[in-house]
PDB file of C-alpha atoms and ligand atoms in Angstrom:
ATOM      1  CA  UNK A   1      86.319  15.004   8.064  1.00 69.00           C
ATOM      2  CA  UNK A   2      83.494  13.751   9.702  1.00 81.00           C
ATOM      3  CA  UNK A   3      84.944  12.792  12.819  1.00 87.00           C
ATOM      4  CA  UNK A   4      86.237  16.809  13.123  1.00 88.00           C
ATOM      5  CA  UNK A   5      83.143  18.018  13.037  1.00 91.00           C
ATOM      6  CA  UNK A   6      81.518  15.822  15.586  1.00 95.00           C
ATOM      7  CA  UNK A   7      84.188  16.602  17.844  1.00 95.00           C
ATOM      8  CA  UNK A   8      82.826  20.109  18.186  1.00 95.00           C
ATOM      9  CA  UNK A   9      79.103  18.667  18.729  1.00 97.00           C
ATOM     10  CA  UNK A  10      80.488  16.165  21.788  1.00 97.00           C
ATOM     11  CA  UNK A  11      83.297  18.547  23.242  1.00 95.00           C
ATOM     12  CA  UNK A  12      80.826  20.091  25.625  1.00 95.00           C
ATOM     13  CA  UNK A  13      78.802  16.968  26.584  1.00 98.00           C
ATOM     14  CA  UNK A  14      79.287  14.069  29.583  1.00 98.00           C
ATOM     15  CA  UNK A  15      81.078  11.286  27.837  1.00 98.00           C
ATOM     16  CA  UNK A  16      83.307   8.166  28.456  1.00 98.00           C
ATOM     17  CA  UNK A  17      84.244   8.886  25.131  1.00 97.00           C
ATOM     18  CA  UNK A  18      83.197   8.349  21.441  1.00 98.00           C
ATOM     19  CA  UNK A  19      84.150   6.831  18.232  1.00 98.00           C
ATOM     20  CA  UNK A  20      83.004   7.833  14.751  1.00 97.00           C
ATOM     21  CA  UNK A  21      83.756   4.393  12.013  1.00 97.00           C
ATOM     22  CA  UNK A  22      82.676   5.497   8.102  1.00 97.00           C
ATOM     23  CA  UNK A  23      80.676   2.191   7.497  1.00 97.00           C
ATOM     24  CA  UNK A  24      80.405  -0.476  10.403  1.00 98.00           C
ATOM     25  CA  UNK A  25      78.014  -3.666  10.383  1.00 98.00           C
ATOM     26  CA  UNK A  26      75.947  -2.736  13.330  1.00 98.00           C
ATOM     27  CA  UNK A  27      77.260   0.373  15.538  1.00 98.00           C
ATOM     28  CA  UNK A  28      75.240  -1.887  18.067  1.00 98.00           C
ATOM     29  CA  UNK A  29      77.586  -4.863  17.155  1.00 98.00           C
ATOM     30  CA  UNK A  30      80.761  -2.475  17.629  1.00 98.00           C
ATOM     31  CA  UNK A  31      79.529  -0.558  20.753  1.00 98.00           C
ATOM     32  CA  UNK A  32      78.831  -4.114  22.256  1.00 98.00           C
ATOM     33  CA  UNK A  33      82.162  -5.155  21.852  1.00 98.00           C
ATOM     34  CA  UNK A  34      83.110  -2.448  23.301  1.00 98.00           C
ATOM     35  CA  UNK A  35      81.271  -3.098  26.122  1.00 98.00           C
ATOM     36  CA  UNK A  36      83.043  -6.111  26.317  1.00 97.00           C
ATOM     37  CA  UNK A  37      86.477  -4.557  26.567  1.00 97.00           C
ATOM     38  CA  UNK A  38      85.844  -2.865  29.025  1.00 97.00           C
ATOM     39  CA  UNK A  39      84.208   0.681  27.524  1.00 98.00           C
ATOM     40  CA  UNK A  40      83.162   3.581  30.107  1.00 98.00           C
ATOM     41  CA  UNK A  41      79.872   4.396  30.830  1.00 98.00           C
ATOM     42  CA  UNK A  42      78.036   6.787  28.141  1.00 98.00           C
ATOM     43  CA  UNK A  43      80.934   5.697  25.529  1.00 98.00           C
ATOM     44  CA  UNK A  44      79.771   6.597  22.339  1.00 98.00           C
ATOM     45  CA  UNK A  45      79.534   5.115  18.978  1.00 98.00           C
ATOM     46  CA  UNK A  46      78.117   6.947  15.409  1.00 98.00           C
ATOM     47  CA  UNK A  47      78.748   5.877  11.892  1.00 98.00           C
ATOM     48  CA  UNK A  48      77.830   7.091   8.764  1.00 97.00           C
ATOM     49  CA  UNK A  49      76.608   3.920   7.446  1.00 97.00           C
ATOM     50  CA  UNK A  50      76.023   0.364   8.333  1.00 98.00           C
ATOM     51  CA  UNK A  51      76.214  -2.321   6.114  1.00 97.00           C
ATOM     52  CA  UNK A  52      73.932  -4.573   8.725  1.00 97.00           C
ATOM     53  CA  UNK A  53      72.288  -2.319  10.563  1.00 97.00           C
ATOM     54  CA  UNK A  54      69.259  -3.840  12.487  1.00 97.00           C
ATOM     55  CA  UNK A  55      65.774  -3.265  14.176  1.00 95.00           C
ATOM     56  CA  UNK A  56      64.123  -5.172  16.934  1.00 92.00           C
ATOM     57  CA  UNK A  57      62.882  -9.257  16.515  1.00 89.00           C
ATOM     58  CA  UNK A  58      65.810  -8.958  13.822  1.00 90.00           C
ATOM     59  CA  UNK A  59      64.322  -6.719  12.110  1.00 92.00           C
ATOM     60  CA  UNK A  60      66.430  -4.734   8.584  1.00 94.00           C
ATOM     61  CA  UNK A  61      67.549  -1.415   9.223  1.00 95.00           C
ATOM     62  CA  UNK A  62      68.740   0.597   6.752  1.00 93.00           C
ATOM     63  CA  UNK A  63      71.258   3.706   7.233  1.00 96.00           C
ATOM     64  CA  UNK A  64      71.359   5.900   3.850  1.00 96.00           C
ATOM     65  CA  UNK A  65      75.208   8.156   4.185  1.00 97.00           C
ATOM     66  CA  UNK A  66      74.958  10.931   4.851  1.00 96.00           C
ATOM     67  CA  UNK A  67      71.249  11.208   5.404  1.00 97.00           C
ATOM     68  CA  UNK A  68      71.378   9.434   8.856  1.00 98.00           C
ATOM     69  CA  UNK A  69      71.763   9.079  12.617  1.00 98.00           C
ATOM     70  CA  UNK A  70      72.949   5.932  13.466  1.00 98.00           C
ATOM     71  CA  UNK A  71      74.577   5.885  17.222  1.00 98.00           C
ATOM     72  CA  UNK A  72      74.876   2.998  20.221  1.00 98.00           C
ATOM     73  CA  UNK A  73      75.756   4.367  23.256  1.00 98.00           C
ATOM     74  CA  UNK A  74      76.973   1.876  26.477  1.00 98.00           C
ATOM     75  CA  UNK A  75      75.991   2.892  29.516  1.00 98.00           C
ATOM     76  CA  UNK A  76      76.790   0.993  32.867  1.00 98.00           C
ATOM     77  CA  UNK A  77      73.676   1.439  34.981  1.00 97.00           C
ATOM     78  CA  UNK A  78      74.359   1.804  39.014  1.00 96.00           C
ATOM     79  CA  UNK A  79      72.587  -0.337  41.173  1.00 95.00           C
ATOM     80  CA  UNK A  80      69.678   1.860  41.835  1.00 95.00           C
ATOM     81  CA  UNK A  81      68.748   2.293  37.698  1.00 96.00           C
ATOM     82  CA  UNK A  82      68.415  -1.452  37.783  1.00 95.00           C
ATOM     83  CA  UNK A  83      65.061  -1.639  39.598  1.00 93.00           C
ATOM     84  CA  UNK A  84      64.274   0.569  35.963  1.00 94.00           C
ATOM     85  CA  UNK A  85      65.759  -1.804  33.915  1.00 93.00           C
ATOM     86  CA  UNK A  86      62.669  -1.819  31.387  1.00 91.00           C
ATOM     87  CA  UNK A  87      62.718   1.755  31.618  1.00 94.00           C
ATOM     88  CA  UNK A  88      65.591   2.594  28.868  1.00 94.00           C
ATOM     89  CA  UNK A  89      63.340   2.062  26.002  1.00 89.00           C
ATOM     90  CA  UNK A  90      61.687   5.040  27.462  1.00 93.00           C
ATOM     91  CA  UNK A  91      64.536   7.237  27.902  1.00 96.00           C
ATOM     92  CA  UNK A  92      65.876   7.020  23.930  1.00 97.00           C
ATOM     93  CA  UNK A  93      62.902   7.769  23.133  1.00 96.00           C
ATOM     94  CA  UNK A  94      62.180  10.448  25.729  1.00 97.00           C
ATOM     95  CA  UNK A  95      64.871  11.735  24.993  1.00 98.00           C
ATOM     96  CA  UNK A  96      64.542  11.947  21.611  1.00 98.00           C
ATOM     97  CA  UNK A  97      60.939  13.315  21.852  1.00 98.00           C
ATOM     98  CA  UNK A  98      61.868  16.305  24.288  1.00 98.00           C
ATOM     99  CA  UNK A  99      64.782  16.981  22.053  1.00 98.00           C
ATOM    100  CA  UNK A 100      62.781  17.839  18.847  1.00 98.00           C
ATOM    101  CA  UNK A 101      60.053  19.142  20.513  1.00 98.00           C
ATOM    102  CA  UNK A 102      62.504  22.294  23.044  1.00 98.00           C
ATOM    103  CA  UNK A 103      65.282  22.772  19.670  1.00 98.00           C
ATOM    104  CA  UNK A 104      62.779  22.730  16.684  1.00 98.00           C
ATOM    105  CA  UNK A 105      59.595  22.870  18.100  1.00 98.00           C
ATOM    106  CA  UNK A 106      58.580  19.758  16.291  1.00 98.00           C
ATOM    107  CA  UNK A 107      55.289  17.481  18.669  1.00 98.00           C
ATOM    108  CA  UNK A 108      56.414  14.006  18.264  1.00 98.00           C
ATOM    109  CA  UNK A 109      54.937  10.653  19.477  1.00 98.00           C
ATOM    110  CA  UNK A 110      55.732   7.480  21.081  1.00 97.00           C
ATOM    111  CA  UNK A 111      54.762   4.569  19.479  1.00 96.00           C
ATOM    112  CA  UNK A 112      55.044   2.302  22.568  1.00 94.00           C
ATOM    113  CA  UNK A 113      57.751   1.279  23.681  1.00 89.00           C
ATOM    114  CA  UNK A 114      60.292   3.201  21.383  1.00 86.00           C
ATOM    115  CA  UNK A 115      59.698   4.398  17.956  1.00 95.00           C
ATOM    116  CA  UNK A 116      59.285   8.247  17.731  1.00 98.00           C
ATOM    117  CA  UNK A 117      56.246   9.218  14.750  1.00 98.00           C
ATOM    118  CA  UNK A 118      55.707  12.543  13.518  1.00 98.00           C
ATOM    119  CA  UNK A 119      53.189  12.797  11.268  1.00 95.00           C
ATOM    120  CA  UNK A 120      51.572   9.363  12.520  1.00 94.00           C
ATOM    121  CA  UNK A 121      54.986   8.343  10.348  1.00 96.00           C
ATOM    122  CA  UNK A 122      58.071   6.510  12.091  1.00 97.00           C
ATOM    123  CA  UNK A 123      60.859   9.240  12.127  1.00 98.00           C
ATOM    124  CA  UNK A 124      63.178   6.983  14.623  1.00 98.00           C
ATOM    125  CA  UNK A 125      63.287   3.169  15.712  1.00 97.00           C
ATOM    126  CA  UNK A 126      65.316   2.254  19.208  1.00 97.00           C
ATOM    127  CA  UNK A 127      67.038  -1.280  19.713  1.00 97.00           C
ATOM    128  CA  UNK A 128      68.619  -2.163  23.397  1.00 97.00           C
ATOM    129  CA  UNK A 129      70.597  -4.722  23.609  1.00 97.00           C
ATOM    130  CA  UNK A 130      72.205  -6.152  26.422  1.00 97.00           C
ATOM    131  CA  UNK A 131      75.223  -8.135  27.387  1.00 97.00           C
ATOM    132  CA  UNK A 132      76.217 -10.010  30.472  1.00 96.00           C
ATOM    133  CA  UNK A 133      78.839 -11.378  32.747  1.00 94.00           C
ATOM    134  CA  UNK A 134      77.414 -14.519  33.758  1.00 94.00           C
ATOM    135  CA  UNK A 135      74.251 -13.710  35.360  1.00 92.00           C
ATOM    136  CA  UNK A 136      74.893  -9.477  35.976  1.00 93.00           C
ATOM    137  CA  UNK A 137      74.341  -7.379  33.337  1.00 96.00           C
ATOM    138  CA  UNK A 138      77.625  -5.629  31.864  1.00 96.00           C
ATOM    139  CA  UNK A 139      76.345  -3.439  30.040  1.00 98.00           C
ATOM    140  CA  UNK A 140      73.373  -2.143  27.741  1.00 98.00           C
ATOM    141  CA  UNK A 141      73.630  -0.523  24.667  1.00 98.00           C
ATOM    142  CA  UNK A 142      70.797   1.617  23.177  1.00 98.00           C
ATOM    143  CA  UNK A 143      70.889   1.619  20.018  1.00 98.00           C
ATOM    144  CA  UNK A 144      69.592   4.965  17.679  1.00 98.00           C
ATOM    145  CA  UNK A 145      68.556   5.120  13.467  1.00 98.00           C
ATOM    146  CA  UNK A 146      66.965   8.409  12.782  1.00 98.00           C
ATOM    147  CA  UNK A 147      65.835   9.378   9.126  1.00 98.00           C
ATOM    148  CA  UNK A 148      67.114  13.300   9.325  1.00 98.00           C
ATOM    149  CA  UNK A 149      66.364  13.882   5.277  1.00 98.00           C
ATOM    150  CA  UNK A 150      64.484  12.346   2.692  1.00 97.00           C
ATOM    151  CA  UNK A 151      67.300  10.303   1.506  1.00 97.00           C
ATOM    152  CA  UNK A 152      67.050   7.776   4.740  1.00 97.00           C
ATOM    153  CA  UNK A 153      63.174   7.074   4.243  1.00 96.00           C
ATOM    154  CA  UNK A 154      63.838   3.767   3.102  1.00 90.00           C
ATOM    155  CA  UNK A 155      61.640   2.463  -0.497  1.00 90.00           C
ATOM    156  CA  UNK A 156      57.531   1.484   0.819  1.00 87.00           C
ATOM    157  CA  UNK A 157      58.584  -1.959  -0.237  1.00 87.00           C
ATOM    158  CA  UNK A 158      61.267  -2.264   2.822  1.00 84.00           C
ATOM    159  CA  UNK A 159      58.749  -0.406   5.087  1.00 86.00           C
ATOM    160  CA  UNK A 160      56.495  -1.855   8.305  1.00 83.00           C
ATOM    161  CA  UNK A 161      55.002   1.270   9.216  1.00 88.00           C
ATOM    162  CA  UNK A 162      55.123   4.953   7.099  1.00 93.00           C
ATOM    163  CA  UNK A 163      57.965   6.395   7.506  1.00 96.00           C
ATOM    164  CA  UNK A 164      59.120  10.401   7.200  1.00 97.00           C
ATOM    165  CA  UNK A 165      62.311  12.282   8.089  1.00 98.00           C
ATOM    166  CA  UNK A 166      62.827  15.003  10.405  1.00 98.00           C
ATOM    167  CA  UNK A 167      63.910  16.911   7.342  1.00 98.00           C
ATOM    168  CA  UNK A 168      60.463  15.726   5.252  1.00 98.00           C
ATOM    169  CA  UNK A 169      58.704  17.202   9.300  1.00 98.00           C
ATOM    170  CA  UNK A 170      60.300  20.147   9.582  1.00 98.00           C
ATOM    171  CA  UNK A 171      59.986  21.997   5.596  1.00 98.00           C
ATOM    172  CA  UNK A 172      63.908  23.007   6.349  1.00 98.00           C
ATOM    173  CA  UNK A 173      67.109  20.992   6.203  1.00 98.00           C
ATOM    174  CA  UNK A 174      68.741  20.428   9.848  1.00 98.00           C
ATOM    175  CA  UNK A 175      72.355  19.891  11.284  1.00 97.00           C
ATOM    176  CA  UNK A 176      72.040  15.948  12.041  1.00 96.00           C
ATOM    177  CA  UNK A 177      75.075  16.226  14.517  1.00 97.00           C
ATOM    178  CA  UNK A 178      73.176  19.359  16.424  1.00 97.00           C
ATOM    179  CA  UNK A 179      70.280  16.607  16.721  1.00 98.00           C
ATOM    180  CA  UNK A 180      72.711  14.395  17.793  1.00 98.00           C
ATOM    181  CA  UNK A 181      73.788  16.464  20.440  1.00 98.00           C
ATOM    182  CA  UNK A 182      70.574  17.827  21.516  1.00 98.00           C
ATOM    183  CA  UNK A 183      69.768  13.922  21.796  1.00 98.00           C
ATOM    184  CA  UNK A 184      72.221  13.531  24.002  1.00 98.00           C
ATOM    185  CA  UNK A 185      71.856  15.776  26.113  1.00 98.00           C
ATOM    186  CA  UNK A 186      68.392  15.151  26.847  1.00 98.00           C
ATOM    187  CA  UNK A 187      69.082  11.913  27.211  1.00 98.00           C
ATOM    188  CA  UNK A 188      71.527  12.769  29.501  1.00 98.00           C
ATOM    189  CA  UNK A 189      69.003  15.038  31.607  1.00 98.00           C
ATOM    190  CA  UNK A 190      66.052  12.223  31.491  1.00 98.00           C
ATOM    191  CA  UNK A 191      68.693   9.899  32.774  1.00 98.00           C
ATOM    192  CA  UNK A 192      68.486  10.970  36.591  1.00 97.00           C
ATOM    193  CA  UNK A 193      65.110  10.684  36.459  1.00 96.00           C
ATOM    194  CA  UNK A 194      64.975   7.689  36.004  1.00 95.00           C
ATOM    195  CA  UNK A 195      61.756   5.810  37.462  1.00 89.00           C
ATOM    196  CA  UNK A 196      60.315   9.196  38.178  1.00 94.00           C
ATOM    197  CA  UNK A 197      56.571  10.378  38.064  1.00 94.00           C
ATOM    198  CA  UNK A 198      57.837  13.112  35.444  1.00 96.00           C
ATOM    199  CA  UNK A 199      59.583  10.303  33.582  1.00 96.00           C
ATOM    200  CA  UNK A 200      56.533   8.627  33.270  1.00 95.00           C
ATOM    201  CA  UNK A 201      54.230  11.334  32.984  1.00 95.00           C
ATOM    202  CA  UNK A 202      56.410  12.754  29.822  1.00 96.00           C
ATOM    203  CA  UNK A 203      56.207   9.202  28.359  1.00 95.00           C
ATOM    204  CA  UNK A 204      52.476   8.491  28.814  1.00 95.00           C
ATOM    205  CA  UNK A 205      51.873  12.228  27.548  1.00 96.00           C
ATOM    206  CA  UNK A 206      53.888  11.939  24.695  1.00 97.00           C
ATOM    207  CA  UNK A 207      52.701   7.903  23.952  1.00 97.00           C
ATOM    208  CA  UNK A 208      50.418   7.390  20.341  1.00 97.00           C
ATOM    209  CA  UNK A 209      47.385   6.209  19.660  1.00 97.00           C
ATOM    210  CA  UNK A 210      45.982   6.624  22.216  1.00 96.00           C
ATOM    211  CA  UNK A 211      42.368   5.970  22.808  1.00 96.00           C
ATOM    212  CA  UNK A 212      43.145   3.391  19.639  1.00 96.00           C
ATOM    213  CA  UNK A 213      41.823   0.525  19.557  1.00 97.00           C
ATOM    214  CA  UNK A 214      46.129  -1.171  18.017  1.00 96.00           C
ATOM    215  CA  UNK A 215      47.322  -5.356  18.066  1.00 94.00           C
ATOM    216  CA  UNK A 216      49.992  -6.357  18.988  1.00 93.00           C
ATOM    217  CA  UNK A 217      52.144  -8.613  17.256  1.00 88.00           C
ATOM    218  CA  UNK A 218      55.994 -10.322  17.682  1.00 74.00           C
ATOM    219  CA  UNK A 219      55.792 -11.471  20.906  1.00 68.00           C
ATOM    220  CA  UNK A 220      55.734 -15.326  19.428  1.00 66.00           C
ATOM    221  CA  UNK A 221      51.916 -16.203  20.460  1.00 70.00           C
ATOM    222  CA  UNK A 222      49.184 -15.343  19.997  1.00 83.00           C
ATOM    223  CA  UNK A 223      48.089 -11.244  18.490  1.00 89.00           C
ATOM    224  CA  UNK A 224      45.965  -9.149  20.878  1.00 91.00           C
ATOM    225  CA  UNK A 225      43.772  -6.639  20.416  1.00 94.00           C
ATOM    226  CA  UNK A 226      42.913  -3.687  22.543  1.00 96.00           C
ATOM    227  CA  UNK A 227      42.720  -0.271  23.805  1.00 96.00           C
ATOM    228  CA  UNK A 228      45.582   2.064  24.552  1.00 97.00           C
ATOM    229  CA  UNK A 229      45.683   2.820  28.105  1.00 97.00           C
ATOM    230  CA  UNK A 230      48.566   4.588  28.442  1.00 96.00           C
ATOM    231  CA  UNK A 231      52.255   3.112  30.364  1.00 95.00           C
ATOM    232  CA  UNK A 232      52.066   1.456  34.178  1.00 95.00           C
ATOM    233  CA  UNK A 233      55.099   2.594  37.202  1.00 93.00           C
ATOM    234  CA  UNK A 234      57.486  -0.399  35.355  1.00 93.00           C
ATOM    235  CA  UNK A 235      56.967   0.971  31.755  1.00 92.00           C
ATOM    236  CA  UNK A 236      54.620  -1.797  29.904  1.00 94.00           C
ATOM    237  CA  UNK A 237      51.731  -1.204  28.149  1.00 95.00           C
ATOM    238  CA  UNK A 238      48.168  -0.736  29.447  1.00 96.00           C
ATOM    239  CA  UNK A 239      45.477  -1.864  27.021  1.00 97.00           C
ATOM    240  CA  UNK A 240      41.584  -2.153  27.701  1.00 96.00           C
ATOM    241  CA  UNK A 241      39.923  -4.746  26.555  1.00 95.00           C
ATOM    242  CA  UNK A 242      36.187  -4.801  24.622  1.00 92.00           C
ATOM    243  CA  UNK A 243      35.359  -6.047  28.218  1.00 92.00           C
ATOM    244  CA  UNK A 244      36.715  -2.825  29.103  1.00 90.00           C
ATOM    245  CA  UNK A 245      39.165  -4.550  31.855  1.00 95.00           C
ATOM    246  CA  UNK A 246      42.354  -3.649  31.948  1.00 96.00           C
ATOM    247  CA  UNK A 247      45.546  -5.692  30.932  1.00 94.00           C
ATOM    248  CA  UNK A 248      49.179  -5.539  30.083  1.00 95.00           C
ATOM    249  CA  UNK A 249      51.834  -5.477  27.286  1.00 93.00           C
ATOM    250  CA  UNK A 250      55.531  -6.440  28.430  1.00 90.00           C
ATOM    251  CA  UNK A 251      57.436  -6.370  25.056  1.00 88.00           C
ATOM    252  CA  UNK A 252      55.923  -6.904  21.373  1.00 88.00           C
ATOM    253  CA  UNK A 253      55.420  -4.634  18.380  1.00 88.00           C
ATOM    254  CA  UNK A 254      51.618  -2.341  17.639  1.00 92.00           C
ATOM    255  CA  UNK A 255      49.783  -1.970  15.064  1.00 87.00           C
ATOM    256  CA  UNK A 256      47.047   0.212  14.525  1.00 85.00           C
TER     257      UNK A 256
HETATM  258  C1  BTN B   1      63.325  -0.732  15.499  1.00 67.92           C
HETATM  259  O1  BTN B   1      63.091  -0.020  14.724  1.00 67.92           O
HETATM  260  O2  BTN B   1      63.185  -1.654  15.426  1.00 67.92           O
HETATM  261  C2  BTN B   1      65.364  -0.247  16.058  1.00 67.92           C
HETATM  262  C3  BTN B   1      65.806   0.687  14.854  1.00 67.92           C
HETATM  263  C4  BTN B   1      67.300   0.748  15.138  1.00 67.92           C
HETATM  264  C5  BTN B   1      68.565   1.347  14.158  1.00 67.92           C
HETATM  265  C6  BTN B   1      69.459   1.770  14.948  1.00 67.92           C
HETATM  266  S1  BTN B   1      70.567   2.001  14.164  1.00 67.92           S
HETATM  267  C7  BTN B   1      71.967   2.129  15.185  1.00 67.92           C
HETATM  268  C8  BTN B   1      71.619   0.801  16.071  1.00 67.92           C
HETATM  269  N1  BTN B   1      72.186  -0.440  14.998  1.00 67.92           N
HETATM  270  C9  BTN B   1      71.367  -0.821  14.886  1.00 67.92           C
HETATM  271  O3  BTN B   1      72.109  -2.231  13.858  1.00 67.92           O
HETATM  272  N2  BTN B   1      70.201  -0.479  15.396  1.00 67.92           N
HETATM  273  C10 BTN B   1      70.198   0.285  15.708  1.00 67.92           C
END
């Protein structure tokens, strides 16, 4: 039933194929396995429920059936795109940011590297995972989880960061497959501009916490503190220390 409906939304998109599941462990698991078995570029996995959805830093990601989007997209970066691998997190974020703006007139911010915030609360997260053939990248998987209705928002004791849903922010119901279609359309469009000045500009303009003092954790070492300046050409976060000197963050979690 869901599959028939979904088909009508995906028909116009240049996908390499798509698979829908009522329940999986994690859509990223299915996409990575499909990639290893020869999935084409832009192969899409969609699930209504995940028993072991995961986020960055091995965190649990809860998917409420009927209330959320849980998808994973297999990409085979072209040789030019291999120079911009660090931009793929931004690609997913930019696709969501632009889809919300253009289709629902909703302003969102990108909490570096790739969480989407609305009204300072997290509405979506992205998990990028790769599969390798020796030292060659076989495929990159962009996993996206988005809270559509309030039912998708996990209980407060399970949250690392305040959360919201798209419908909470808009104040009216939305069709989640329309949201999916719109994100995929934007992702395919922005992919053509990966690494461009426009890509970096829009990513930087949408950056959350600009000018604010943040703490970066999660890289195994000590926390780092700085004032958010922007994003550099490699997609790293630019921070300024208390002496005003700039430094770069390549990975980690941003907290206020
Ligand atoms: C994060 O916020 O840390 C990233 C969350 C990513 C969740 C999505 S849901 C679809 C895909 N499958 C997963 O297991 N994770 C991603």
